[in-house]
XYZ file of C-alpha atoms in Angstrom:
552
model
C -0.212 -0.277 0.060
C 1.095 3.580 -0.363
C 0.301 6.596 1.837
C -2.732 5.839 3.801
C -5.914 7.179 2.593
C -7.087 10.321 4.251
C -10.473 10.364 5.330
C -10.534 13.702 6.358
C -10.196 14.472 2.771
C -14.033 13.212 2.656
C -16.405 14.657 5.028
C -19.948 13.214 4.955
C -21.189 16.422 6.142
C -19.540 18.595 3.534
C -21.892 20.054 0.701
C -20.106 19.881 -2.476
C -20.829 20.084 -6.168
C -21.067 16.928 -8.094
C -18.967 17.330 -11.238
C -21.265 18.592 -14.260
C -21.371 15.558 -17.100
C -21.306 18.111 -19.828
C -17.424 18.462 -18.446
C -16.267 15.183 -18.238
C -13.383 15.961 -20.891
C -12.141 18.616 -18.570
C -8.654 18.205 -16.669
C -10.450 18.688 -13.801
C -11.964 15.158 -13.625
C -9.229 13.613 -15.265
C -8.107 11.526 -12.068
C -8.931 10.013 -9.009
C -7.042 10.155 -5.897
C -5.309 6.954 -4.604
C -4.618 8.309 -1.089
C -3.780 4.761 0.394
C -5.608 2.570 -1.830
C -3.820 0.245 -3.865
C -3.515 1.340 -7.427
C -4.672 -0.824 -10.234
C -3.537 -1.137 -13.885
C -6.675 0.528 -15.882
C -5.861 -1.673 -18.857
C -9.441 -3.609 -19.115
C -9.645 -7.436 -19.984
C -12.771 -9.373 -20.277
C -14.550 -10.072 -16.947
C -15.561 -13.668 -17.727
C -13.189 -16.082 -19.736
C -14.535 -19.081 -21.336
C -13.761 -21.676 -18.554
C -12.813 -25.076 -19.207
C -15.507 -26.793 -17.220
C -19.034 -24.785 -17.679
C -20.784 -24.041 -14.571
C -24.303 -24.125 -14.264
C -25.215 -19.845 -13.971
C -27.513 -20.814 -11.357
C -25.257 -22.943 -9.105
C -23.503 -21.414 -5.927
C -20.041 -22.052 -7.266
C -20.984 -20.020 -10.457
C -22.456 -17.200 -8.074
C -19.312 -17.323 -5.768
C -16.824 -17.143 -8.791
C -18.916 -14.289 -10.382
C -18.480 -12.410 -7.012
C -14.870 -12.792 -7.126
C -14.519 -11.449 -10.568
C -16.884 -8.856 -10.238
C -14.723 -7.469 -7.216
C -11.684 -8.001 -9.629
C -13.436 -5.728 -12.175
C -14.308 -3.227 -9.450
C -10.719 -2.505 -8.806
C -10.230 -1.926 -12.667
C -13.062 0.384 -12.968
C -12.554 2.593 -9.662
C -8.731 2.350 -9.740
C -7.823 1.323 -6.210
C -8.875 -1.524 -3.740
C -11.037 -1.513 -1.087
C -9.570 -2.173 2.579
C -10.053 -5.910 4.240
C -12.787 -4.426 6.589
C -14.637 -3.295 3.645
C -14.735 -6.165 1.438
C -17.292 -8.463 3.191
C -20.166 -5.812 2.950
C -18.950 -5.114 -0.963
C -19.028 -8.584 -1.482
C -22.832 -9.191 0.296
C -24.183 -6.388 -1.794
C -23.024 -7.782 -5.041
C -24.354 -11.415 -4.077
C -27.792 -9.810 -2.885
C -28.204 -8.367 -6.445
C -26.996 -10.856 -8.084
C -29.200 -13.700 -6.785
C -32.091 -11.058 -6.106
C -32.583 -12.459 -2.578
C -34.346 -8.576 -1.693
C -32.553 -8.857 1.580
C -32.068 -5.670 3.845
C -28.485 -5.249 4.593
C -27.359 -3.084 7.277
C -23.658 -1.269 8.015
C -22.916 0.456 11.239
C -19.329 2.070 10.899
C -17.088 4.318 12.548
C -17.194 8.148 11.261
C -15.106 8.753 8.294
C -14.432 4.833 7.912
C -15.186 4.459 4.099
C -18.843 3.041 4.170
C -19.659 5.655 1.600
C -16.823 4.852 -0.303
C -17.736 0.929 -0.471
C -21.357 1.442 -1.344
C -20.200 4.060 -4.180
C -17.443 1.746 -5.648
C -20.333 -1.060 -5.632
C -22.714 0.720 -7.130
C -20.627 2.101 -9.931
C -19.552 -1.531 -10.668
C -22.988 -2.891 -10.798
C -23.980 -0.532 -13.358
C -21.441 -0.787 -15.642
C -21.136 -4.756 -15.728
C -24.538 -6.379 -14.956
C -26.291 -5.024 -18.079
C -23.331 -6.634 -19.905
C -23.283 -9.968 -18.206
C -27.098 -10.092 -18.309
C -26.674 -10.973 -22.182
C -24.313 -14.045 -21.472
C -26.398 -15.369 -18.431
C -30.072 -14.591 -19.179
C -31.235 -17.285 -16.501
C -29.633 -15.650 -13.623
C -28.913 -11.789 -14.912
C -31.582 -11.131 -17.229
C -33.574 -8.843 -15.250
C -30.748 -6.344 -15.554
C -30.995 -6.641 -19.752
C -32.483 -2.855 -19.746
C -30.094 -1.658 -16.960
C -29.493 -1.707 -13.274
C -31.873 1.050 -11.379
C -30.453 2.594 -8.390
C -32.092 4.901 -6.004
C -30.225 6.763 -3.417
C -31.693 8.321 -0.486
C -30.464 10.292 2.668
C -32.181 12.744 5.245
C -30.911 15.957 3.731
C -29.790 17.261 -0.015
C -26.289 17.602 1.205
C -26.118 14.196 2.948
C -27.072 12.373 -0.265
C -25.395 14.715 -2.697
C -22.198 13.398 -0.894
C -22.834 9.711 -1.743
C -24.129 10.692 -5.081
C -21.114 12.565 -5.930
C -19.058 9.924 -5.119
C -20.853 7.520 -7.272
C -20.486 9.743 -10.250
C -16.907 10.661 -9.523
C -16.191 6.656 -9.840
C -18.155 6.496 -13.379
C -16.354 9.551 -14.733
C -12.515 8.727 -13.446
C -9.708 8.376 -15.863
C -9.863 4.479 -15.081
C -13.619 4.109 -15.445
C -13.575 6.077 -18.915
C -10.967 3.919 -20.032
C -13.178 0.851 -19.140
C -16.081 2.563 -20.801
C -14.487 3.131 -23.641
C -13.497 -0.272 -24.247
C -14.939 -2.123 -27.141
C -16.632 -4.667 -25.157
C -18.338 -2.086 -22.687
C -18.491 0.761 -25.383
C -20.882 2.989 -23.148
C -20.705 6.462 -21.836
C -22.322 8.580 -18.700
C -25.130 11.237 -19.522
C -26.885 13.562 -17.503
C -30.923 12.995 -17.189
C -32.603 16.534 -17.581
C -35.315 17.079 -14.957
C -36.086 17.974 -11.270
C -34.578 14.690 -9.835
C -30.743 14.451 -9.898
C -30.035 11.536 -12.439
C -27.339 10.042 -14.598
C -27.751 7.294 -16.840
C -25.250 5.099 -18.917
C -26.244 5.437 -22.321
C -25.895 2.167 -23.833
C -26.733 -0.323 -20.968
C -29.546 1.878 -19.539
C -28.256 1.634 -16.049
C -29.303 4.805 -14.004
C -28.578 6.329 -10.873
C -31.183 8.579 -9.024
C -30.644 10.790 -5.695
C -33.460 11.944 -3.536
C -33.996 12.963 0.181
C -35.799 11.135 2.660
C -37.499 14.345 4.048
C -40.935 14.172 5.387
C -41.974 16.913 3.213
C -40.244 15.506 -0.055
C -42.416 13.702 -2.917
C -40.443 10.751 -3.672
C -42.978 8.098 -4.326
C -43.499 6.394 -8.413
C -40.166 5.434 -8.848
C -39.090 1.634 -8.894
C -35.331 0.235 -8.180
C -33.340 -2.966 -8.184
C -30.989 -1.423 -5.519
C -31.868 1.278 -2.943
C -29.452 2.927 -0.633
C -30.362 5.000 2.518
C -27.571 6.791 3.934
C -27.151 8.113 7.315
C -30.456 6.004 7.717
C -30.110 6.622 11.816
C -31.536 10.570 11.143
C -34.202 9.101 8.138
C -37.736 9.508 8.959
C -38.959 6.026 10.026
C -42.549 6.777 8.353
C -41.191 7.825 5.040
C -38.773 4.890 4.900
C -41.242 2.600 5.711
C -44.469 4.225 3.535
C -42.286 5.977 0.780
C -38.815 4.293 0.158
C -39.233 0.677 0.852
C -42.440 0.035 -1.649
C -40.181 1.485 -4.580
C -38.153 -1.637 -4.404
C -41.517 -4.162 -4.664
C -41.604 -4.649 -8.327
C -38.172 -5.725 -8.475
C -37.616 -7.406 -5.177
C -35.137 -4.767 -4.512
C -32.161 -4.889 -2.144
C -32.140 -2.319 0.454
C -28.615 -0.894 1.678
C -28.913 0.975 5.139
C -25.837 2.824 6.319
C -24.946 4.913 9.354
C -23.576 5.569 12.886
C -25.430 4.912 16.156
C -27.480 7.544 18.032
C -29.160 7.772 21.343
C -32.680 6.677 20.284
C -34.166 3.489 18.700
C -35.243 4.123 14.952
C -35.742 2.172 11.708
C -32.047 1.685 11.387
C -31.729 0.325 14.559
C -34.419 -2.139 14.309
C -33.175 -3.540 10.949
C -29.496 -4.032 12.506
C -31.124 -5.743 15.594
C -33.340 -8.214 13.144
C -30.484 -9.180 11.163
C -28.224 -9.948 14.127
C -31.195 -12.072 15.584
C -31.543 -13.820 12.289
C -27.725 -14.427 11.815
C -27.398 -15.753 15.817
C -30.596 -18.053 15.184
C -28.798 -20.565 12.738
C -25.288 -21.592 10.908
C -26.884 -21.407 7.375
C -28.090 -17.812 7.527
C -26.419 -15.178 5.277
C -24.726 -12.450 6.981
C -26.681 -9.048 6.617
C -25.223 -6.826 9.091
C -21.647 -5.482 9.117
C -20.005 -3.622 11.540
C -16.537 -1.798 12.081
C -15.479 0.792 14.547
C -12.168 2.889 14.807
C -9.977 0.083 15.714
C -10.527 -1.717 12.653
C -10.027 1.221 10.419
C -6.664 2.309 12.273
C -5.334 -0.987 11.401
C -5.077 -0.146 8.033
C -4.788 3.908 8.210
C -2.141 5.289 10.247
C -3.456 8.742 9.726
C -6.978 7.539 10.895
C -5.348 6.022 14.191
C -3.621 9.453 14.663
C -6.427 11.375 14.680
C -8.815 9.001 16.672
C -5.954 9.097 19.594
C -6.256 13.074 19.454
C -9.729 12.855 19.839
C -9.620 10.659 22.735
C -7.510 13.381 24.630
C -9.627 16.397 23.353
C -13.308 15.016 23.820
C -12.691 11.722 26.251
C -12.926 8.214 25.081
C -15.808 7.490 27.395
C -17.542 10.729 26.318
C -20.796 10.332 24.451
C -19.795 11.781 21.525
C -16.684 9.518 21.021
C -19.012 6.497 21.801
C -21.120 7.156 19.275
C -19.264 8.503 16.275
C -16.216 6.145 16.642
C -16.846 3.091 18.894
C -20.326 2.168 17.401
C -21.947 2.281 20.623
C -25.973 2.729 20.743
C -26.628 4.958 23.751
C -30.350 3.418 24.588
C -30.363 3.729 28.338
C -33.998 4.892 28.756
C -36.387 2.216 28.370
C -33.528 -0.608 28.119
C -33.292 -3.335 30.661
C -29.373 -3.458 30.345
C -27.102 -1.664 27.649
C -24.527 -3.135 25.714
C -22.019 -0.964 27.784
C -23.359 -2.745 30.826
C -23.305 -6.107 29.157
C -19.479 -5.678 28.169
C -18.559 -4.405 31.737
C -20.117 -7.438 33.364
C -18.692 -10.073 31.341
C -15.789 -11.818 32.211
C -13.206 -12.004 29.327
C -11.068 -14.538 31.180
C -13.596 -16.879 31.722
C -15.095 -19.709 29.617
C -18.339 -21.719 30.391
C -17.942 -24.292 33.180
C -19.148 -27.607 32.038
C -18.923 -29.094 35.540
C -19.018 -27.828 39.060
C -19.405 -29.648 42.278
C -17.334 -27.572 44.742
C -20.619 -25.440 45.918
C -24.284 -25.327 45.163
C -25.560 -23.656 42.252
C -29.039 -22.369 41.441
C -30.890 -23.118 38.112
C -33.685 -21.295 36.180
C -35.666 -23.171 33.551
C -37.835 -21.223 30.713
C -40.114 -23.918 29.277
C -40.574 -23.448 25.283
C -43.837 -22.050 24.148
C -44.586 -21.864 20.527
C -41.873 -20.376 18.678
C -39.532 -20.067 21.623
C -36.548 -22.213 22.963
C -36.365 -24.056 26.397
C -33.126 -22.472 28.212
C -31.634 -23.782 31.199
C -29.107 -21.255 33.108
C -26.752 -22.441 35.817
C -25.636 -19.687 38.050
C -23.037 -19.996 40.797
C -23.385 -17.989 44.101
C -21.018 -16.865 46.368
C -22.666 -18.069 49.372
C -19.724 -17.181 51.798
C -19.414 -13.318 50.889
C -22.491 -11.195 50.960
C -22.314 -8.005 50.938
C -23.433 -5.398 53.544
C -27.067 -5.527 52.163
C -26.735 -9.195 51.909
C -26.723 -9.672 48.114
C -24.537 -12.254 46.794
C -22.399 -12.350 43.755
C -23.569 -14.121 40.844
C -21.929 -15.704 37.810
C -23.401 -17.755 35.040
C -21.721 -20.988 34.595
C -23.087 -22.492 31.376
C -26.396 -22.656 29.263
C -28.588 -25.171 27.609
C -30.815 -24.292 24.987
C -33.400 -26.739 23.368
C -35.631 -25.937 20.173
C -39.192 -27.464 19.859
C -41.379 -29.015 22.305
C -40.765 -32.606 22.535
C -40.642 -32.593 26.374
C -40.333 -36.304 26.772
C -36.702 -35.873 25.093
C -36.108 -32.404 26.872
C -36.835 -33.921 30.294
C -34.007 -36.146 30.289
C -31.607 -33.568 28.344
C -32.144 -31.388 31.223
C -31.539 -34.045 33.749
C -28.058 -34.950 31.912
C -27.092 -31.664 31.900
C -27.708 -30.943 35.501
C -25.807 -34.156 36.622
C -22.535 -31.941 35.979
C -23.387 -29.375 38.727
C -24.250 -29.762 42.429
C -27.646 -28.434 42.065
C -29.335 -26.955 45.125
C -32.642 -25.267 43.806
C -34.443 -25.151 40.577
C -37.175 -22.631 39.573
C -39.624 -23.120 36.802
C -41.508 -21.125 35.081
C -45.382 -22.518 35.308
C -46.780 -20.707 32.742
C -48.102 -22.789 29.612
C -46.568 -26.434 30.298
C -44.264 -25.087 33.027
C -46.176 -26.855 35.655
C -46.260 -30.247 34.237
C -42.207 -29.573 33.625
C -41.861 -28.864 37.534
C -43.727 -31.821 38.751
C -41.672 -34.150 36.199
C -38.373 -32.788 37.466
C -39.522 -33.389 40.960
C -39.532 -36.542 40.501
C -36.392 -36.912 38.237
C -34.345 -34.595 40.399
C -35.374 -35.547 43.946
C -31.870 -34.173 45.455
C -32.763 -30.797 44.404
C -35.239 -28.446 45.599
C -37.791 -27.872 42.687
C -39.650 -24.451 42.718
C -42.757 -23.611 40.410
C -42.651 -19.962 39.778
C -45.724 -18.091 39.060
C -46.041 -15.625 36.227
C -48.552 -13.351 37.919
C -47.277 -9.769 37.535
C -46.454 -8.980 40.948
C -44.210 -12.105 41.156
C -42.481 -11.114 37.844
C -42.199 -7.721 39.236
C -40.133 -8.847 42.393
C -37.716 -11.102 40.205
C -36.865 -8.711 37.701
C -36.429 -5.980 40.404
C -34.025 -8.357 42.348
C -32.101 -9.070 38.928
C -31.963 -5.383 38.082
C -30.615 -4.845 41.737
C -27.886 -7.661 40.992
C -26.830 -5.892 37.885
C -26.527 -2.430 39.023
C -24.407 -3.547 41.962
C -22.289 -5.495 39.693
C -23.062 -8.514 41.408
C -23.789 -10.597 38.384
C -21.190 -11.860 35.486
C -21.050 -14.189 32.804
C -18.308 -15.817 30.574
C -17.206 -13.413 28.040
C -14.053 -15.330 26.889
C -13.090 -15.219 23.181
C -13.851 -18.958 22.342
C -17.314 -18.164 24.509
C -18.193 -15.223 22.250
C -17.833 -17.135 19.067
C -20.705 -19.715 20.130
C -24.343 -19.308 18.892
C -25.727 -19.832 22.602
C -23.460 -16.498 23.875
C -24.403 -14.550 20.717
C -28.327 -15.303 21.580
C -27.799 -14.548 25.199
C -26.133 -11.355 24.400
C -28.710 -10.359 21.815
C -31.724 -11.092 24.133
C -30.349 -9.558 26.968
C -29.860 -6.273 24.909
C -33.229 -6.492 23.337
C -35.063 -6.427 26.675
C -37.180 -3.839 27.116
C -38.756 -2.483 30.503
C -42.273 -2.237 30.799
C -44.272 -0.513 33.357
C -47.894 -1.880 34.226
C -49.340 -0.265 37.121
C -47.035 -0.476 40.260
C -45.436 -3.634 38.468
C -41.778 -3.374 36.844
C -41.609 -6.076 34.025
C -39.128 -6.974 31.377
C -40.171 -8.335 28.055
C -38.856 -8.740 24.440
C -39.531 -5.949 22.253
C -42.752 -6.639 19.664
C -40.428 -7.206 16.790
C -39.529 -10.103 14.300
C -37.272 -12.651 15.799
C -37.267 -11.242 19.125
C -37.151 -13.576 22.244
C -36.619 -13.337 26.077
C -35.742 -16.971 26.793
C -32.515 -16.353 28.068
C -33.503 -13.329 30.119
C -36.558 -15.331 31.821
C -34.235 -18.051 32.700
C -31.565 -15.548 34.245
C -34.357 -13.830 36.195
C -35.707 -17.441 37.735
C -32.278 -18.480 38.357
C -31.447 -15.296 40.573
C -34.951 -15.262 42.022
C -34.159 -18.122 44.122
C -31.553 -15.771 46.233
C -33.767 -13.120 46.587
C -35.039 -14.202 50.210
C -31.812 -14.719 51.412
C -30.492 -10.804 51.002
C -30.864 -8.722 53.983
C -34.646 -7.926 55.021
C -35.598 -4.214 55.019
C -36.252 -2.722 58.782
C -38.621 -0.181 59.341
C -37.862 2.373 62.367
C -40.817 4.187 63.957
C -40.661 6.110 67.244
C -42.472 4.633 70.223
C -45.150 6.099 71.775
C -43.969 5.233 75.239
C -40.408 7.044 75.033
C -40.298 10.741 74.434
């Protein structure tokens, strides 16, 4: 690599003029800065050679090869390569457009880290390439025979002009003009007149249109193959759902949402959480959320690392501004049961799950499955010998067991076999749904342990949620967070469900529930609260002091 790419040259908040397409031959636009990216020989070669072994164009192997070669073509077109942390996002966008899976892809990135660069490079590449490949592979790409239609949106005009301007620059750079002038491509960029800013590739028909996501803007009636919403955290939720998303209905469009964290939940946050939950739910789920913070960028850009160190001194690493802009942390304390920051603080990075423990008694919480939920068993170690001054004991999660489905005849014995590895003092079972039967059966199968059937009345739930909250606030609850543990699906689901959980007040009762959103569950949270509820009667009782009428 050459000198590091200076991201300060590309301030997303700066308003700048998009180059007029009538002046493409001007020397002002005869180059693209390469600052830090690997430069590529602009000599264009055909993307798809005649393979010795023909692959079915609808096969997975063919699609993967096509993605690889599209990435190579992109380096030739835009004149530089992407950084390693940008490539997974670029590949996933290309894949989604090619296979037309209509997915919603989210990218949460540190400020000035190149998320707009990534999107602009991919858009320019696909606009040039897909219409040509549609003629060679009509079964897979025939839908792009008349061009790729791309719509770019952002909350305000200046923001969408930034992304739009970069895509235009990619298509009008020296390396791009060399590619477009090749005999096999033979295309040119033209400006489309009208109220809406738009460019079009003259021969292939691909078009790029920019509009704002402002509530006052009239942006309906267009159709796109690819929709991009930049700075999505600031976009109006109603406009995104009612006006922008339906523009992809005709073509089953891929929707890309990029941005940075903020202090309130919005459509961007909810889309990220849905993608995370889906990704944690199984092995064969495609990754649709991509995230990188300042640490990932600083590995490949020394200038960025130097700037961040100065920002740490200027505004403080723990400041809200730094956490939002560079650490990719959502600051959503209000309404959340526990924040991701607190989750990270309470996680013990030196500890893995403990698969066997007989040195001291443990408590267990079981949340039986209902409908689409999972049965979750949580084993919690308690430091019985060292309560604090208020009688609260230190709690530490040792292990989890998660079981899908509702085949209880099989799950009974899975639970018993799992708990044989621990010295179980007591087990709390939620009696809601099939919980009564589960508790009765476990009393027979585990005669040495005390099995407690816990009701789901709002008052009882309120008591155990308040007790769990008190343990968290006193930092007397922790869990394994070793690097090996964090890579497991069980840990990812535990983390996701804990950070998803929301506080609800129903009268005087303090309740915690999963949000009313797709793929949201609270099985791990309920199981943990049940286990910890077994120690709430052992804390220091409150003492009421009053004046005696006999002594004054």
